Coordinates of C-alpha atoms in Angstrom, one line a residue:
X88 CA -65.4 19.8 39.7
X89 CA -63.4 16.6 39.9
X90 CA -65.2 15.4 36.8
X91 CA -64.2 18.5 35.0
X92 CA -60.6 17.9 35.7
X93 CA -60.6 14.7 33.6
X94 CA -60.5 16.7 30.5
X95 CA -57.0 16.4 29.4
X96 CA -56.7 12.9 28.2
X97 CA -60.3 12.3 27.3
X98 CA -63.7 14.2 27.2
X99 CA -65.8 13.8 30.1
X100 CA -67.9 16.8 30.8
X101 CA -71.7 16.3 31.0
X102 CA -73.7 17.8 28.5
X103 CA -74.8 21.4 28.7
X104 CA -78.2 22.6 28.2
X105 CA -78.3 24.1 24.7
X106 CA -75.1 22.4 23.7
X107 CA -74.3 22.8 19.9
X108 CA -75.0 20.0 17.7
X109 CA -73.3 21.3 14.6
X110 CA -73.5 19.3 11.4
X111 CA -76.2 16.9 12.7
X112 CA -78.5 16.3 9.6
X113 CA -81.3 15.4 11.6
X114 CA -84.2 17.6 12.7
X115 CA -85.4 16.2 16.1
X116 CA -89.1 16.3 16.3
X117 CA -91.4 14.5 18.7
X118 CA -91.0 10.9 18.7
X119 CA -88.1 11.0 16.3
X120 CA -85.2 8.6 17.0
X121 CA -81.6 10.0 16.7
X122 CA -79.5 8.1 14.1
X123 CA -76.3 6.7 15.7
X124 CA -75.2 4.8 12.6
X125 CA -71.6 5.2 11.6
X126 CA -70.4 7.6 8.9
X127 CA -67.4 6.9 6.6
X128 CA -64.2 8.7 6.6
X129 CA -64.4 9.2 2.8
X130 CA -67.2 11.7 3.5
X131 CA -64.8 14.2 5.0
X132 CA -61.3 13.4 3.7
X133 CA -60.2 12.9 0.1
X134 CA -57.7 10.2 0.7
X135 CA -56.4 7.5 3.3
X136 CA -53.0 6.1 3.2
X137 CA -50.6 4.2 5.3
X138 CA -46.9 5.9 5.6
X139 CA -44.1 3.5 6.5
X140 CA -41.1 4.8 8.5
X141 CA -37.9 3.0 9.4
X142 CA -37.3 2.4 13.2
X143 CA -34.6 0.4 15.0
X144 CA -37.1 -2.4 15.4
X145 CA -38.3 -2.4 11.9
X146 CA -40.9 -0.5 10.1
X147 CA -43.7 1.3 11.7
X148 CA -47.0 2.0 9.7
X149 CA -48.9 5.4 10.4
X150 CA -52.3 5.8 9.1
X151 CA -53.2 9.3 7.7
X152 CA -56.1 10.9 6.3
X153 CA -55.5 13.8 3.9
X154 CA -57.4 16.6 1.9
X155 CA -56.1 19.3 -0.5
X156 CA -53.2 19.6 -2.8
X157 CA -51.8 23.2 -2.4
X158 CA -51.3 25.9 0.4
X159 CA -49.8 25.1 3.9
X160 CA -50.2 21.8 5.6
X161 CA -52.3 21.5 8.5
X162 CA -51.1 18.7 10.6
X163 CA -53.7 17.4 13.1
X164 CA -52.9 15.4 16.2
X165 CA -55.9 13.9 18.1
X166 CA -56.0 13.4 22.0
X167 CA -55.5 10.4 24.1
X168 CA -57.7 7.3 23.1
X169 CA -59.1 9.2 20.0
X170 CA -57.7 9.0 16.5
X171 CA -57.4 11.1 13.4
X172 CA -61.1 10.7 12.7
X173 CA -61.9 13.0 15.5
X174 CA -60.8 15.7 13.0
X175 CA -63.2 14.6 10.1
X176 CA -65.9 17.2 10.5
X177 CA -63.6 19.9 11.3
X178 CA -61.5 19.1 8.2
X179 CA -64.4 19.5 5.9
X180 CA -65.1 22.8 7.5
X181 CA -61.6 24.3 7.5
X182 CA -61.0 23.1 4.0
X183 CA -63.9 25.1 2.9
X184 CA -62.6 28.4 4.6
X185 CA -58.9 28.7 3.4
X186 CA -56.4 27.4 1.0
X187 CA -54.7 24.5 2.7
X188 CA -53.8 20.8 2.8
X189 CA -55.0 18.8 5.8
X190 CA -53.0 15.8 7.1
X191 CA -54.6 14.1 10.1
X192 CA -52.7 11.2 11.5
X193 CA -53.3 8.3 13.9
X194 CA -50.7 8.6 16.6
X195 CA -48.8 5.4 17.8
X196 CA -50.9 2.8 19.4
X197 CA -53.9 4.7 18.3
X198 CA -56.5 4.1 15.4
X199 CA -55.1 2.1 12.7
X200 CA -51.5 2.9 13.1
X201 CA -49.3 -0.2 13.6
X202 CA -46.0 0.1 15.2
X203 CA -43.3 -2.4 16.6
X204 CA -43.3 -1.0 20.0
X205 CA -46.9 0.2 20.9
X206 CA -46.2 0.5 24.6
X207 CA -43.7 3.3 24.2
X208 CA -45.9 6.5 24.3
X209 CA -43.3 8.8 25.6
X210 CA -43.5 12.3 24.5
X211 CA -40.1 12.1 23.1
X212 CA -40.9 9.1 21.0
X213 CA -44.1 10.4 19.7
X214 CA -42.7 13.7 18.8
X215 CA -40.1 11.8 16.8
X216 CA -42.9 9.9 15.0
X217 CA -44.3 13.3 13.8
X218 CA -40.9 14.3 12.3
X219 CA -40.6 10.9 10.6
X220 CA -43.9 10.9 9.0
X221 CA -43.2 14.4 7.8
X222 CA -40.0 13.4 6.2
X223 CA -41.6 10.2 4.7
X224 CA -44.2 12.5 3.2
X225 CA -42.2 15.4 1.9
X226 CA -38.7 14.4 2.1
X227 CA -36.1 17.1 2.9
X228 CA -38.0 19.9 1.7
X229 CA -41.5 19.9 3.5
X230 CA -44.0 22.7 2.7
X231 CA -44.9 25.1 5.4
X232 CA -46.6 23.3 8.3
X233 CA -49.0 24.3 10.9
X234 CA -49.4 21.8 13.8
X235 CA -52.9 21.6 15.5
X236 CA -53.0 19.3 18.6
X237 CA -55.9 18.6 20.9
X238 CA -55.4 17.5 24.5
X239 CA -52.7 14.8 24.5
X240 CA -52.2 15.7 20.7
X241 CA -51.5 19.2 21.8
X242 CA -48.8 18.4 24.4
X243 CA -47.1 16.3 21.6
X244 CA -47.3 19.3 19.3
X245 CA -45.6 21.4 21.6
X246 CA -42.9 18.8 22.2
X247 CA -42.4 18.4 18.5
X248 CA -42.2 22.0 17.9
X249 CA -39.6 22.6 20.7
X250 CA -37.4 19.7 19.3
X251 CA -37.6 21.2 15.9
X252 CA -38.7 17.9 14.4
X253 CA -40.6 19.9 11.7
X254 CA -38.1 22.4 10.3
X255 CA -40.8 24.2 8.2
X256 CA -43.1 24.8 11.1
X257 CA -45.2 27.9 10.5
X258 CA -47.3 28.1 13.7
X259 CA -48.8 26.1 16.5
X260 CA -52.4 25.7 17.7
X261 CA -53.1 23.8 21.0
X262 CA -56.7 22.9 21.8
X263 CA -57.9 22.7 25.4
X264 CA -54.8 21.4 27.2
X265 CA -53.2 23.4 30.0
X266 CA -50.3 22.1 32.2
X267 CA -51.9 23.1 35.5
X268 CA -55.3 21.6 34.7
X269 CA -53.9 18.5 33.3
X270 CA -51.5 17.9 36.3
X271 CA -54.4 18.3 38.7
X272 CA -56.4 15.8 36.8
X273 CA -53.9 13.0 36.6
X274 CA -54.4 11.9 40.5
X275 CA -58.1 11.0 39.8
X276 CA -57.9 9.9 36.3
X277 CA -57.8 6.2 37.0
X278 CA -61.1 6.3 38.6
X279 CA -62.6 8.1 35.6
X280 CA -61.3 5.6 33.3
X281 CA -62.7 2.7 35.4
X282 CA -66.1 4.5 35.2
X283 CA -66.4 4.1 31.5
X284 CA -68.2 1.2 30.0
X285 CA -65.5 -1.6 29.1
X286 CA -67.4 -3.1 26.2
X287 CA -70.2 -2.0 23.7
X288 CA -72.7 -4.2 22.0
X289 CA -72.2 -2.5 18.7
X290 CA -70.4 0.4 17.1
X291 CA -73.9 2.3 17.1
X292 CA -74.1 1.6 21.0
X293 CA -70.5 3.2 21.3
X294 CA -71.5 6.2 19.3
X295 CA -74.8 6.7 21.4
X296 CA -72.8 6.2 24.7
X297 CA -70.4 9.0 23.5
X298 CA -73.1 11.5 22.8
X299 CA -75.3 10.8 25.8
X300 CA -72.3 10.9 28.3
X301 CA -71.2 14.2 26.8
X302 CA -67.9 13.1 25.6
X303 CA -68.7 14.1 22.1
X304 CA -71.6 16.7 21.8
X305 CA -71.8 16.7 18.0
X306 CA -73.9 13.7 16.8
X307 CA -72.2 14.0 13.3
X308 CA -68.6 13.9 14.6
X309 CA -69.3 11.0 17.0
X310 CA -70.6 8.9 14.1
X311 CA -67.6 9.2 12.1
X312 CA -65.0 9.4 15.0
X313 CA -66.1 6.7 17.5
X314 CA -64.9 4.0 15.0
X315 CA -61.4 5.3 15.7
X316 CA -61.8 4.8 19.5
X317 CA -63.3 1.4 19.6
X318 CA -62.5 -1.9 17.7
X319 CA -64.3 -5.1 17.1
X320 CA -63.4 -8.2 19.3
X321 CA -62.6 -10.5 16.9
X322 CA -61.0 -13.4 19.0
X323 CA -63.1 -16.2 20.1
X324 CA -64.5 -16.4 23.7
X325 CA -62.1 -19.0 24.6
X326 CA -59.1 -16.6 23.8
X327 CA -57.5 -15.2 26.8
X328 CA -56.8 -12.2 24.8
X329 CA -60.6 -11.2 24.8
X330 CA -61.1 -11.3 28.7
X331 CA -58.0 -9.6 29.2
X332 CA -58.5 -6.7 26.8
X333 CA -62.1 -6.2 28.3
X334 CA -61.2 -6.7 32.0
X335 CA -57.8 -5.1 32.4
X336 CA -57.6 -1.6 34.2
X337 CA -60.7 -2.6 36.3
X338 CA -59.6 -2.4 39.9
X339 CA -61.9 -3.5 42.7
X340 CA -61.9 -2.1 46.1
X341 CA -60.3 -4.3 48.7
X342 CA -62.9 -6.4 50.7
X343 CA -62.5 -7.0 54.5
X344 CA -63.3 -10.6 54.2
X345 CA -61.6 -13.1 52.2
X346 CA -64.8 -15.0 51.3
X347 CA -66.3 -11.7 49.9
X348 CA -63.1 -11.2 48.0
X349 CA -63.2 -14.6 46.4
X350 CA -66.9 -14.3 45.6
X351 CA -66.2 -10.8 43.9
X352 CA -63.4 -12.4 41.8
X353 CA -65.7 -15.3 40.7
X354 CA -68.5 -12.9 39.9
X355 CA -66.3 -10.7 37.8
X356 CA -64.9 -13.6 35.9
X357 CA -68.4 -14.8 35.1
X358 CA -69.4 -11.2 34.3
X359 CA -66.4 -10.9 31.9
X360 CA -67.3 -14.2 30.1
X361 CA -70.9 -13.3 29.7
X362 CA -69.8 -9.9 28.3
X363 CA -67.4 -11.5 25.9
X364 CA -70.1 -13.5 24.4
X365 CA -72.5 -10.6 24.1
X366 CA -70.3 -7.6 23.5
X367 CA -68.6 -7.1 20.1
X368 CA -66.6 -3.7 20.8
X369 CA -64.1 -2.6 23.2
X370 CA -61.8 0.3 23.5
X371 CA -58.7 0.4 21.0
X372 CA -56.5 1.9 23.7
X373 CA -56.3 1.0 27.3
X374 CA -55.6 4.5 28.6
X375 CA -55.1 3.0 32.1
X376 CA -51.9 1.4 31.0
X377 CA -50.4 4.8 29.7
X378 CA -50.2 6.3 33.1
X379 CA -46.5 6.2 33.4
X380 CA -46.4 8.7 30.5
X381 CA -49.0 11.2 31.6
X382 CA -46.4 13.2 33.7
X383 CA -44.0 13.5 30.7
X384 CA -46.7 14.6 28.4
X385 CA -47.9 17.7 30.6
X386 CA -45.3 18.6 33.0
X387 CA -43.5 21.7 32.1
X388 CA -45.9 22.2 29.1
X389 CA -46.8 25.8 29.7
X390 CA -43.2 27.0 29.6
X391 CA -42.5 24.9 26.7
X392 CA -45.5 26.3 24.7
X393 CA -44.4 29.9 25.5
X394 CA -41.0 29.2 24.2
X395 CA -41.9 28.0 20.8
X396 CA -40.5 30.6 18.5
X397 CA -43.6 30.5 16.1
X398 CA -47.0 32.3 16.2
X399 CA -49.2 30.4 18.7
X400 CA -53.0 30.1 19.1
X401 CA -54.7 28.5 22.3
X402 CA -58.2 27.6 22.2
X403 CA -59.9 26.5 25.3
X404 CA -63.3 25.4 26.4
X405 CA -63.2 27.7 29.5
X406 CA -61.1 30.5 30.9
X407 CA -60.8 28.6 34.1
X408 CA -58.1 26.3 32.4
X409 CA -55.5 29.1 32.2
X410 CA -52.6 28.5 34.8
X411 CA -50.2 31.1 36.1
X412 CA -47.5 30.9 33.4
X413 CA -50.1 31.1 30.5
X414 CA -51.9 33.9 32.3
X415 CA -48.7 36.0 32.4
X416 CA -47.7 35.0 28.8
X417 CA -51.2 35.8 27.5
X418 CA -50.9 39.3 29.3
X419 CA -47.6 39.7 27.6
X420 CA -49.0 39.0 24.2
X421 CA -46.9 35.8 23.7
X422 CA -49.8 34.0 22.0
X423 CA -53.3 34.4 21.0
X424 CA -56.0 32.9 23.0
X425 CA -59.9 32.2 22.4
X426 CA -62.4 30.8 24.7
X427 CA -65.1 28.7 23.0
X428 CA -67.9 28.3 25.5
X429 CA -70.7 25.7 25.4
X430 CA -68.2 23.0 24.4
X431 CA -67.0 20.0 26.0
X432 CA -63.3 19.0 26.0
X433 CA -63.3 17.9 22.4
X434 CA -63.8 21.4 21.3
X435 CA -62.9 20.7 17.5
X436 CA -65.7 18.0 17.5
X437 CA -68.3 19.8 19.5
X438 CA -67.9 23.1 17.6
X439 CA -66.0 22.5 14.3
X440 CA -67.2 25.7 12.6
X441 CA -66.0 27.9 15.6
X442 CA -62.6 26.2 15.7
X443 CA -62.3 26.6 12.0
X444 CA -63.1 30.1 12.1
X445 CA -60.7 30.9 14.9
X446 CA -58.0 28.9 13.0
X447 CA -58.7 30.4 9.7
X448 CA -58.7 34.0 10.9
X449 CA -55.4 33.5 12.8
X450 CA -53.6 31.9 9.8
X451 CA -55.0 34.7 7.6
X452 CA -53.9 37.3 9.9
X453 CA -50.4 36.0 10.1
X454 CA -50.4 35.6 6.1
X455 CA -49.9 32.0 6.3
X456 CA -52.7 31.5 3.7
X457 CA -55.6 33.3 2.2
X458 CA -59.5 32.7 2.4
X459 CA -60.8 30.7 -0.4
X460 CA -62.5 32.9 -3.2
X461 CA -66.0 33.3 -2.5
X462 CA -65.9 32.6 1.3
X463 CA -67.4 35.4 3.3
X464 CA -65.6 35.5 6.7

């Protein structure tokens, strides 16, 4: 149960028997080895660009991936530690369903976005980033926009909507983030983060871990999205930056004897040096360092979500995630909810077709767009 509570920053549920593997192009037969090689973003998005926005400290550069040229914009916001590439397979599916444009962006300090102050991950700052990127893309007359956010990105989507940073907002879709569950998870989140591998020998190794650990249950999505979660260790082994980036966030339990403590420290240092020589990839985002912002992302989220004056869709991996405020709001018809079983926390990666179907139906029902000609819903 404790492990299931760690869902609101990062997917961590163990794989279920019979879990969906949509999009995997491999037929697993006896003795067949699964392919964990990375896939390019260009297989799923039409374009990639960097968007410059002015800030007090200078220019920030946000990486975005896009598809489509007409219809409402689907602005996709990823979860903590993930990147815009987590939406890759979903983008190819939703784009085949409805008339729309897709813009998936790397949030600050994530993916390939480069900002002057990457340590500021407050909800207020990240919500303002969204507004600035939209303004940079479309000027003072942006097209109709539907914001879809997963986990942390869902929380930022709500804060963005409430602050009216996107004046042309059509609707809001939040994927698998609920205030009650998220707040319960925060106390033990650090322990979960420490349980993850600190480094990987290759990108393929990272992809394999993400699938076998259940973080991403769709092999195809893992192959394109994990490249946005990890980075290559380019520094030399003598550089202090490498051992810090690999070793920080690991907290050992206190030992009773000073001798044992010194021995542990020496062993850890030797292990880090050895791993630095052998390991080539580590996490892009040290989620343990973002702890001071977690409360601000999630506290009060349910009431904020309910006050957003646009049509709202909540997609969950399990009905147990609903807290009291959302249960009452759902009974009052303040938002539409759909539960997608047999998914982990990364619902849009595990079951991109189901998420696309739910979102497409929602948008067509509200007359935001139409199904593409020839698509049979």
